[in-house]
Amino acid sequence: MPEPADRRGTRPCPICGQPAAEKTRPFCSKRCADIDLNRWLSGVYAVPAVESEDDEDAPPERSGEAG
C-alpha cells in the first residue's frame, strides 16, 4: 500500500540528510544515489556472517566438474 501523498518525501536523504527528491527517492540527488551505489560496490556495506561449526566439517565444493 503506497504512503499517503502528505507523507512522501519526508524522510531525509540517508547520505547527506537533505529532503529526498521524488525522482531519486530515497536520495536527494543522483550524486547521493551514486555515492550509495559506490559504497555497496566497494564493500563498505556488508552483512556480517558467522560460520557455524558444521561448515568446517563439510567437504569443499568442487567446481567445473562434469557429472
mmCIF file with all atom_site columns, C-alpha atoms in Angstrom:
data_model
loop_
_atom_site.group_PDB
_atom_site.id
_atom_site.type_symbol
_atom_site.label_atom_id
_atom_site.label_alt_id
_atom_site.label_comp_id
_atom_site.label_asym_id
_atom_site.label_entity_id
_atom_site.label_seq_id
_atom_site.pdbx_PDB_ins_code
_atom_site.Cartn_x
_atom_site.Cartn_y
_atom_site.Cartn_z
_atom_site.occupancy
_atom_site.B_iso_or_equiv
_atom_site.pdbx_formal_charge
_atom_site.auth_seq_id
_atom_site.auth_comp_id
_atom_site.auth_asym_id
_atom_site.auth_atom_id
_atom_site.pdbx_PDB_model_num
ATOM 1  C CA . MET A 1 1  ? 0.000  0.000   0.000   1.00 0.00 ? 1  MET A CA 1
ATOM 2  C CA . PRO A 1 2  ? 1.581  3.333   -1.005  1.00 0.00 ? 2  PRO A CA 1
ATOM 3  C CA . GLU A 1 3  ? 2.145  6.048   1.556   1.00 0.00 ? 3  GLU A CA 1
ATOM 4  C CA . PRO A 1 4  ? -0.287 8.986   1.637   1.00 0.00 ? 4  PRO A CA 1
ATOM 5  C CA . ALA A 1 5  ? 0.829  11.921  -0.525  1.00 0.00 ? 5  ALA A CA 1
ATOM 6  C CA . ASP A 1 6  ? 1.453  14.147  2.512   1.00 0.00 ? 6  ASP A CA 1
ATOM 7  C CA . ARG A 1 7  ? 3.965  11.628  3.929   1.00 0.00 ? 7  ARG A CA 1
ATOM 8  C CA . ARG A 1 8  ? 6.049  11.189  0.770   1.00 0.00 ? 8  ARG A CA 1
ATOM 9  C CA . GLY A 1 9  ? 9.474  12.776  0.748   1.00 0.00 ? 9  GLY A CA 1
ATOM 10 C CA . THR A 1 10 ? 9.505  13.468  4.472   1.00 0.00 ? 10 THR A CA 1
ATOM 11 C CA . ARG A 1 11 ? 12.445 11.176  5.168   1.00 0.00 ? 11 ARG A CA 1
ATOM 12 C CA . PRO A 1 12 ? 15.852 12.753  4.759   1.00 0.00 ? 12 PRO A CA 1
ATOM 13 C CA . CYS A 1 13 ? 18.473 11.520  2.305   1.00 0.00 ? 13 CYS A CA 1
ATOM 14 C CA . PRO A 1 14 ? 20.454 8.733   4.028   1.00 0.00 ? 14 PRO A CA 1
ATOM 15 C CA . ILE A 1 15 ? 23.723 10.162  2.663   1.00 0.00 ? 15 ILE A CA 1
ATOM 16 C CA . CYS A 1 16 ? 23.548 13.908  3.379   1.00 0.00 ? 16 CYS A CA 1
ATOM 17 C CA . GLY A 1 17 ? 20.323 14.478  5.347   1.00 0.00 ? 17 GLY A CA 1
ATOM 18 C CA . GLN A 1 18 ? 18.674 16.825  2.828   1.00 0.00 ? 18 GLN A CA 1
ATOM 19 C CA . PRO A 1 19 ? 14.992 16.256  1.935   1.00 0.00 ? 19 PRO A CA 1
ATOM 20 C CA . ALA A 1 20 ? 14.560 13.403  -0.537  1.00 0.00 ? 20 ALA A CA 1
ATOM 21 C CA . ALA A 1 21 ? 13.652 14.252  -4.135  1.00 0.00 ? 21 ALA A CA 1
ATOM 22 C CA . GLU A 1 22 ? 10.751 12.446  -5.797  1.00 0.00 ? 22 GLU A CA 1
ATOM 23 C CA . LYS A 1 23 ? 12.873 11.474  -8.833  1.00 0.00 ? 23 LYS A CA 1
ATOM 24 C CA . THR A 1 24 ? 15.765 9.972   -6.835  1.00 0.00 ? 24 THR A CA 1
ATOM 25 C CA . ARG A 1 25 ? 13.995 8.868   -3.663  1.00 0.00 ? 25 ARG A CA 1
ATOM 26 C CA . PRO A 1 26 ? 15.202 7.944   -1.051  1.00 0.00 ? 26 PRO A CA 1
ATOM 27 C CA . PHE A 1 27 ? 18.106 10.182  -2.029  1.00 0.00 ? 27 PHE A CA 1
ATOM 28 C CA . CYS A 1 28 ? 18.107 13.937  -2.604  1.00 0.00 ? 28 CYS A CA 1
ATOM 29 C CA . SER A 1 29 ? 20.083 13.760  -5.849  1.00 0.00 ? 29 SER A CA 1
ATOM 30 C CA . LYS A 1 30 ? 21.750 11.440  -8.346  1.00 0.00 ? 30 LYS A CA 1
ATOM 31 C CA . ARG A 1 31 ? 25.071 12.317  -6.697  1.00 0.00 ? 31 ARG A CA 1
ATOM 32 C CA . CYS A 1 32 ? 23.964 10.865  -3.342  1.00 0.00 ? 32 CYS A CA 1
ATOM 33 C CA . ALA A 1 33 ? 22.495 7.819   -5.107  1.00 0.00 ? 33 ALA A CA 1
ATOM 34 C CA . ASP A 1 34 ? 25.847 7.275   -6.846  1.00 0.00 ? 34 ASP A CA 1
ATOM 35 C CA . ILE A 1 35 ? 27.715 7.633   -3.543  1.00 0.00 ? 35 ILE A CA 1
ATOM 36 C CA . ASP A 1 36 ? 25.482 4.935   -2.040  1.00 0.00 ? 36 ASP A CA 1
ATOM 37 C CA . LEU A 1 37 ? 25.985 2.641   -5.053  1.00 0.00 ? 37 LEU A CA 1
ATOM 38 C CA . ASN A 1 38 ? 29.745 3.069   -4.796  1.00 0.00 ? 38 ASN A CA 1
ATOM 39 C CA . ARG A 1 39 ? 29.624 2.133   -1.117  1.00 0.00 ? 39 ARG A CA 1
ATOM 40 C CA . TRP A 1 40 ? 27.768 -1.091  -1.973  1.00 0.00 ? 40 TRP A CA 1
ATOM 41 C CA . LEU A 1 41 ? 30.097 -1.986  -4.835  1.00 0.00 ? 41 LEU A CA 1
ATOM 42 C CA . SER A 1 42 ? 33.281 -1.279  -2.867  1.00 0.00 ? 42 SER A CA 1
ATOM 43 C CA . GLY A 1 43 ? 32.169 -3.410  0.090   1.00 0.00 ? 43 GLY A CA 1
ATOM 44 C CA . VAL A 1 44 ? 31.660 -0.619  2.633   1.00 0.00 ? 44 VAL A CA 1
ATOM 45 C CA . TYR A 1 45 ? 28.196 -2.022  3.316   1.00 0.00 ? 45 TYR A CA 1
ATOM 46 C CA . ALA A 1 46 ? 28.391 -5.685  4.273   1.00 0.00 ? 46 ALA A CA 1
ATOM 47 C CA . VAL A 1 47 ? 26.187 -8.160  6.036   1.00 0.00 ? 47 VAL A CA 1
ATOM 48 C CA . PRO A 1 48 ? 28.200 -9.853  8.786   1.00 0.00 ? 48 PRO A CA 1
ATOM 49 C CA . ALA A 1 49 ? 28.256 -13.624 8.627   1.00 0.00 ? 49 ALA A CA 1
ATOM 50 C CA . VAL A 1 50 ? 29.044 -16.161 11.304  1.00 0.00 ? 50 VAL A CA 1
ATOM 51 C CA . GLU A 1 51 ? 30.322 -19.522 10.145  1.00 0.00 ? 51 GLU A CA 1
ATOM 52 C CA . SER A 1 52 ? 28.942 -22.466 12.033  1.00 0.00 ? 52 SER A CA 1
ATOM 53 C CA . GLU A 1 53 ? 30.993 -25.483 13.080  1.00 0.00 ? 53 GLU A CA 1
ATOM 54 C CA . ASP A 1 54 ? 29.047 -27.575 10.549  1.00 0.00 ? 54 ASP A CA 1
ATOM 55 C CA . ASP A 1 55 ? 30.587 -25.526 7.712   1.00 0.00 ? 55 ASP A CA 1
ATOM 56 C CA . GLU A 1 56 ? 34.097 -26.594 8.723   1.00 0.00 ? 56 GLU A CA 1
ATOM 57 C CA . ASP A 1 57 ? 33.256 -30.319 8.560   1.00 0.00 ? 57 ASP A CA 1
ATOM 58 C CA . ALA A 1 58 ? 31.646 -30.165 5.122   1.00 0.00 ? 58 ALA A CA 1
ATOM 59 C CA . PRO A 1 59 ? 33.768 -31.271 2.166   1.00 0.00 ? 59 PRO A CA 1
ATOM 60 C CA . PRO A 1 60 ? 34.863 -28.460 -0.137  1.00 0.00 ? 60 PRO A CA 1
ATOM 61 C CA . GLU A 1 61 ? 32.641 -27.839 -3.144  1.00 0.00 ? 61 GLU A CA 1
ATOM 62 C CA . ARG A 1 62 ? 34.039 -28.878 -6.499  1.00 0.00 ? 62 ARG A CA 1
ATOM 63 C CA . SER A 1 63 ? 33.649 -26.502 -9.385  1.00 0.00 ? 63 SER A CA 1
ATOM 64 C CA . GLY A 1 64 ? 33.918 -27.220 -13.079 1.00 0.00 ? 64 GLY A CA 1
ATOM 65 C CA . GLU A 1 65 ? 33.492 -30.967 -12.680 1.00 0.00 ? 65 GLU A CA 1
ATOM 66 C CA . ALA A 1 66 ? 31.347 -32.754 -15.280 1.00 0.00 ? 66 ALA A CA 1
ATOM 67 C CA . GLY A 1 67 ? 28.730 -35.006 -13.746 1.00 0.00 ? 67 GLY A CA 1
#
